[in-house]
Amino acid sequence: MLGTDIRGIMAEEEEVQRRQEALQSLMSMREKLLRESLEARIKRARGTGDWTNLSPAECANIYKEERVHLRAQLERLKAERDRTRGKLSALKRAKVRAQRIRAAEAASGKKRK
């Protein structure tokens, strides 16, 4: 029974680790976009056909709005990353505890024989 619990804990731990990696990747992309200058953003937008009919002032306003939105996304991602880290730590502690219990049960089983 406990072996199954350990396998379940390990499977959940792997899933949480994948989620943590995905969150880190998203955060990295958002941070890169935040570092992008207005000139680079205009160039990128016009390269895709966007912002072609906009004035520089309109581009600057959209750029500022995007940055506010990116910062908010980044804060949410950081909070989710922190929750994920906490969950991963709890899973690791649960796995160690389950392994100790399993080892103690195995040791006590050997003593009885």
Coordinates of N, CA and C in Angstrom, one line a residue:
M1 N 0.8 -1.2 0.0 CA 0.0 0.0 0.0 C 0.9 1.3 0.0
L2 N 1.9 1.3 0.9 CA 2.7 2.5 1.0 C 3.6 2.7 -0.2
G3 N 4.0 1.6 -0.9 CA 4.7 1.7 -2.1 C 3.9 2.4 -3.2
T4 N 2.7 2.1 -3.2 CA 1.8 2.8 -4.2 C 1.7 4.3 -3.8
D5 N 1.7 4.6 -2.5 CA 1.7 6.0 -2.1 C 2.9 6.7 -2.5
I6 N 4.1 6.1 -2.4 CA 5.3 6.7 -2.8 C 5.3 6.9 -4.3
R7 N 4.9 5.9 -5.1 CA 4.8 6.1 -6.5 C 3.9 7.3 -6.9
G8 N 2.8 7.4 -6.2 CA 1.8 8.5 -6.4 C 2.5 9.8 -6.1
I9 N 3.2 9.9 -5.0 CA 3.9 11.1 -4.6 C 5.0 11.4 -5.6
M10 N 5.7 10.4 -6.1 CA 6.7 10.7 -7.1 C 6.1 11.2 -8.4
A11 N 5.0 10.6 -8.8 CA 4.4 11.0 -10.0 C 3.9 12.5 -9.9
E12 N 3.3 12.8 -8.8 CA 2.8 14.2 -8.5 C 4.0 15.1 -8.5
E13 N 5.1 14.7 -7.9 CA 6.3 15.5 -7.8 C 6.9 15.8 -9.2
E14 N 6.9 14.8 -10.1 CA 7.3 15.0 -11.5 C 6.4 16.0 -12.2
E15 N 5.1 15.9 -12.0 CA 4.1 16.8 -12.6 C 4.4 18.3 -12.1
V16 N 4.6 18.4 -10.8 CA 4.8 19.7 -10.2 C 6.1 20.3 -10.8
Q17 N 7.1 19.5 -10.9 CA 8.4 19.9 -11.5 C 8.2 20.4 -12.9
R18 N 7.5 19.7 -13.7 CA 7.2 20.1 -15.1 C 6.5 21.5 -15.1
R19 N 5.5 21.6 -14.2 CA 4.8 22.9 -14.1 C 5.7 24.0 -13.7
Q20 N 6.6 23.7 -12.8 CA 7.6 24.7 -12.3 C 8.4 25.2 -13.5
E21 N 8.9 24.2 -14.3 CA 9.7 24.5 -15.5 C 8.9 25.4 -16.5
A22 N 7.7 25.0 -16.7 CA 6.8 25.8 -17.6 C 6.6 27.2 -17.1
L23 N 6.4 27.3 -15.8 CA 6.2 28.7 -15.3 C 7.5 29.5 -15.4
Q24 N 8.7 28.9 -15.2 CA 9.9 29.6 -15.4 C 10.1 30.0 -16.8
S25 N 9.8 29.1 -17.7 CA 9.9 29.5 -19.2 C 9.0 30.7 -19.5
L26 N 7.7 30.7 -19.0 CA 6.8 31.8 -19.2 C 7.4 33.1 -18.6
M27 N 7.9 33.0 -17.4 CA 8.4 34.1 -16.8 C 9.6 34.7 -17.6
S28 N 10.4 33.8 -18.1 CA 11.6 34.3 -18.9 C 11.1 35.0 -20.1
M29 N 10.1 34.5 -20.8 CA 9.6 35.2 -22.0 C 9.0 36.5 -21.7
R30 N 8.3 36.6 -20.6 CA 7.7 37.9 -20.2 C 8.8 38.9 -19.8
E31 N 9.8 38.4 -19.1 CA 10.9 39.3 -18.7 C 11.6 39.8 -19.9
K32 N 11.8 39.0 -20.9 CA 12.4 39.4 -22.2 C 11.6 40.5 -22.9
L33 N 10.3 40.3 -22.9 CA 9.4 41.3 -23.5 C 9.5 42.6 -22.7
L34 N 9.6 42.6 -21.4 CA 9.7 43.8 -20.6 C 11.0 44.5 -20.9
R35 N 12.0 43.9 -21.2 CA 13.3 44.5 -21.5 C 13.3 45.1 -22.9
E36 N 12.4 44.8 -23.8 CA 12.3 45.3 -25.1 C 12.0 46.8 -25.2
S37 N 12.8 47.5 -25.9 CA 12.6 48.9 -26.0 C 11.4 49.3 -26.9
L38 N 11.0 50.5 -26.8 CA 9.9 50.9 -27.7 C 10.2 50.8 -29.1
E39 N 11.4 51.2 -29.5 CA 11.9 51.1 -30.9 C 11.9 49.7 -31.4
A40 N 12.4 48.8 -30.5 CA 12.4 47.4 -30.9 C 11.0 46.8 -31.0
R41 N 10.1 47.3 -30.2 CA 8.7 46.8 -30.2 C 8.0 47.3 -31.5
I42 N 8.2 48.5 -31.8 CA 7.6 49.1 -33.0 C 8.1 48.3 -34.3
K43 N 9.4 48.1 -34.3 CA 10.0 47.3 -35.4 C 9.4 45.9 -35.5
R44 N 9.3 45.3 -34.3 CA 8.7 43.9 -34.4 C 7.2 43.9 -34.8
A45 N 6.5 44.9 -34.3 CA 5.1 45.0 -34.7 C 4.9 45.3 -36.2
R46 N 5.7 46.2 -36.7 CA 5.6 46.6 -38.1 C 6.1 45.4 -39.0
G47 N 6.9 44.6 -38.5 CA 7.4 43.4 -39.2 C 6.3 42.4 -39.4
T48 N 5.4 42.4 -38.5 CA 4.2 41.4 -38.6 C 3.0 42.1 -39.3
G49 N 3.1 43.4 -39.6 CA 2.0 44.1 -40.3 C 1.1 44.8 -39.3
D50 N 1.5 44.7 -38.0 CA 0.7 45.5 -37.0 C 1.3 46.9 -36.8
W51 N 0.5 47.8 -36.3 CA 0.9 49.1 -36.0 C 1.4 49.9 -37.2
T52 N 1.1 49.5 -38.4 CA 1.6 50.2 -39.6 C 0.9 51.6 -39.7
N53 N -0.4 51.7 -39.3 CA -1.1 52.9 -39.5 C -1.2 53.7 -38.2
L54 N -0.3 53.4 -37.3 CA -0.4 54.1 -36.0 C 0.7 55.2 -35.9
S55 N 0.4 56.3 -35.2 CA 1.4 57.3 -35.0 C 2.4 56.9 -33.9
P56 N 3.5 57.5 -33.8 CA 4.5 57.2 -32.7 C 3.8 57.3 -31.3
A57 N 3.0 58.3 -31.1 CA 2.3 58.5 -29.8 C 1.4 57.3 -29.5
E58 N 0.7 56.8 -30.5 CA -0.2 55.7 -30.4 C 0.6 54.4 -30.1
C59 N 1.7 54.3 -30.8 CA 2.5 53.1 -30.5 C 3.1 53.2 -29.1
A60 N 3.5 54.3 -28.6 CA 4.0 54.5 -27.3 C 2.9 54.1 -26.2
N61 N 1.7 54.6 -26.5 CA 0.6 54.3 -25.5 C 0.3 52.8 -25.5
I62 N 0.3 52.1 -26.6 CA 0.1 50.7 -26.7 C 1.2 50.0 -26.0
Y63 N 2.4 50.4 -26.2 CA 3.6 49.9 -25.6 C 3.5 49.9 -24.1
K64 N 3.1 51.1 -23.6 CA 3.0 51.3 -22.1 C 1.9 50.3 -21.5
E65 N 0.8 50.2 -22.2 CA -0.3 49.3 -21.8 C 0.2 47.9 -21.8
E66 N 0.9 47.5 -22.8 CA 1.5 46.1 -22.9 C 2.4 45.9 -21.7
R67 N 3.2 46.9 -21.4 CA 4.2 46.7 -20.3 C 3.5 46.5 -18.9
V68 N 2.4 47.3 -18.7 CA 1.6 47.2 -17.5 C 1.0 45.8 -17.4
H69 N 0.5 45.3 -18.6 CA -0.1 44.0 -18.6 C 1.0 42.9 -18.4
L70 N 2.1 43.1 -19.0 CA 3.2 42.1 -18.8 C 3.7 42.1 -17.3
R71 N 3.8 43.2 -16.7 CA 4.2 43.2 -15.3 C 3.1 42.5 -14.4
A72 N 1.9 42.7 -14.7 CA 0.8 42.1 -13.9 C 0.9 40.5 -14.2
Q73 N 1.1 40.1 -15.4 CA 1.3 38.7 -15.7 C 2.5 38.1 -15.0
L74 N 3.5 38.9 -15.0 CA 4.8 38.4 -14.3 C 4.6 38.2 -12.8
E75 N 3.8 39.2 -12.2 CA 3.5 39.1 -10.8 C 2.7 37.8 -10.5
R76 N 1.7 37.6 -11.3 CA 0.9 36.4 -11.1 C 1.7 35.1 -11.3
L77 N 2.6 35.1 -12.3 CA 3.4 34.0 -12.5 C 4.4 33.7 -11.4
K78 N 4.9 34.8 -10.8 CA 5.8 34.7 -9.6 C 5.0 34.1 -8.5
A79 N 3.8 34.5 -8.2 CA 3.0 34.0 -7.1 C 2.7 32.5 -7.4
E80 N 2.4 32.2 -8.6 CA 2.2 30.8 -8.9 C 3.4 29.9 -8.8
R81 N 4.6 30.5 -9.2 CA 5.9 29.8 -9.0 C 6.1 29.6 -7.5
D82 N 5.9 30.5 -6.7 CA 6.1 30.4 -5.3 C 5.2 29.3 -4.7
R83 N 3.9 29.3 -5.1 CA 3.0 28.2 -4.6 C 3.5 26.9 -5.1
T84 N 4.0 26.8 -6.3 CA 4.5 25.5 -6.9 C 5.7 25.1 -6.1
R85 N 6.6 26.0 -5.8 CA 7.8 25.6 -5.0 C 7.4 25.1 -3.7
G86 N 6.4 25.7 -3.0 CA 6.0 25.2 -1.7 C 5.4 23.8 -1.9
K87 N 4.6 23.6 -2.9 CA 4.0 22.3 -3.1 C 5.0 21.2 -3.4
L88 N 6.1 21.6 -4.2 CA 7.1 20.7 -4.5 C 7.9 20.3 -3.2
S89 N 8.2 21.3 -2.4 CA 8.9 21.0 -1.1 C 8.0 20.1 -0.2
A90 N 6.7 20.4 -0.1 CA 5.9 19.5 0.7 C 5.8 18.1 0.1
L91 N 5.8 17.9 -1.2 CA 5.8 16.6 -1.8 C 7.1 15.9 -1.5
K92 N 8.2 16.6 -1.5 CA 9.5 16.0 -1.2 C 9.6 15.5 0.2
R93 N 9.1 16.3 1.1 CA 9.0 15.9 2.5 C 8.1 14.7 2.7
A94 N 7.0 14.7 2.0 CA 6.1 13.6 2.1 C 6.7 12.3 1.6
K95 N 7.5 12.4 0.5 CA 8.1 11.3 -0.1 C 9.2 10.7 0.9
V96 N 10.0 11.6 1.5 CA 11.0 11.1 2.5 C 10.3 10.5 3.7
R97 N 9.2 11.1 4.2 CA 8.5 10.5 5.3 C 7.9 9.1 5.0
A98 N 7.4 9.0 3.8 CA 6.8 7.7 3.3 C 7.9 6.7 3.2
Q99 N 9.1 7.1 2.7 CA 10.2 6.1 2.6 C 10.7 5.7 3.9
R100 N 10.7 6.6 4.9 CA 11.2 6.3 6.2 C 10.2 5.3 6.9
I101 N 8.9 5.5 6.7 CA 7.9 4.6 7.3 C 8.0 3.3 6.6
R102 N 8.2 3.3 5.3 CA 8.3 2.0 4.6 C 9.5 1.2 5.1
A103 N 10.6 1.9 5.3 CA 11.9 1.3 5.7 C 11.7 0.7 7.2
A104 N 11.0 1.5 8.0 CA 10.8 1.1 9.4 C 9.9 -0.2 9.4
E105 N 8.8 -0.2 8.5 CA 8.0 -1.3 8.5 C 8.7 -2.5 8.0
A106 N 9.6 -2.4 7.0 CA 10.4 -3.5 6.5 C 11.3 -4.0 7.6
A107 N 11.9 -3.1 8.3 CA 12.8 -3.5 9.4 C 12.1 -4.2 10.5
S108 N 10.9 -3.7 10.8 CA 10.2 -4.4 11.9 C 9.6 -5.8 11.4
G109 N 9.4 -5.9 10.2 CA 8.9 -7.2 9.6 C 10.0 -8.2 9.6
K110 N 11.3 -7.8 9.4 CA 12.4 -8.7 9.4 C 12.7 -9.2 10.9
K111 N 12.4 -8.3 11.8 CA 12.7 -8.7 13.2 C 11.7 -9.7 13.7
R112 N 10.5 -9.7 13.2 CA 9.5 -10.6 13.7 C 9.7 -12.0 13.2
K113 N 10.4 -12.2 12.1 CA 10.6 -13.5 11.5 C 11.7 -14.2 12.2

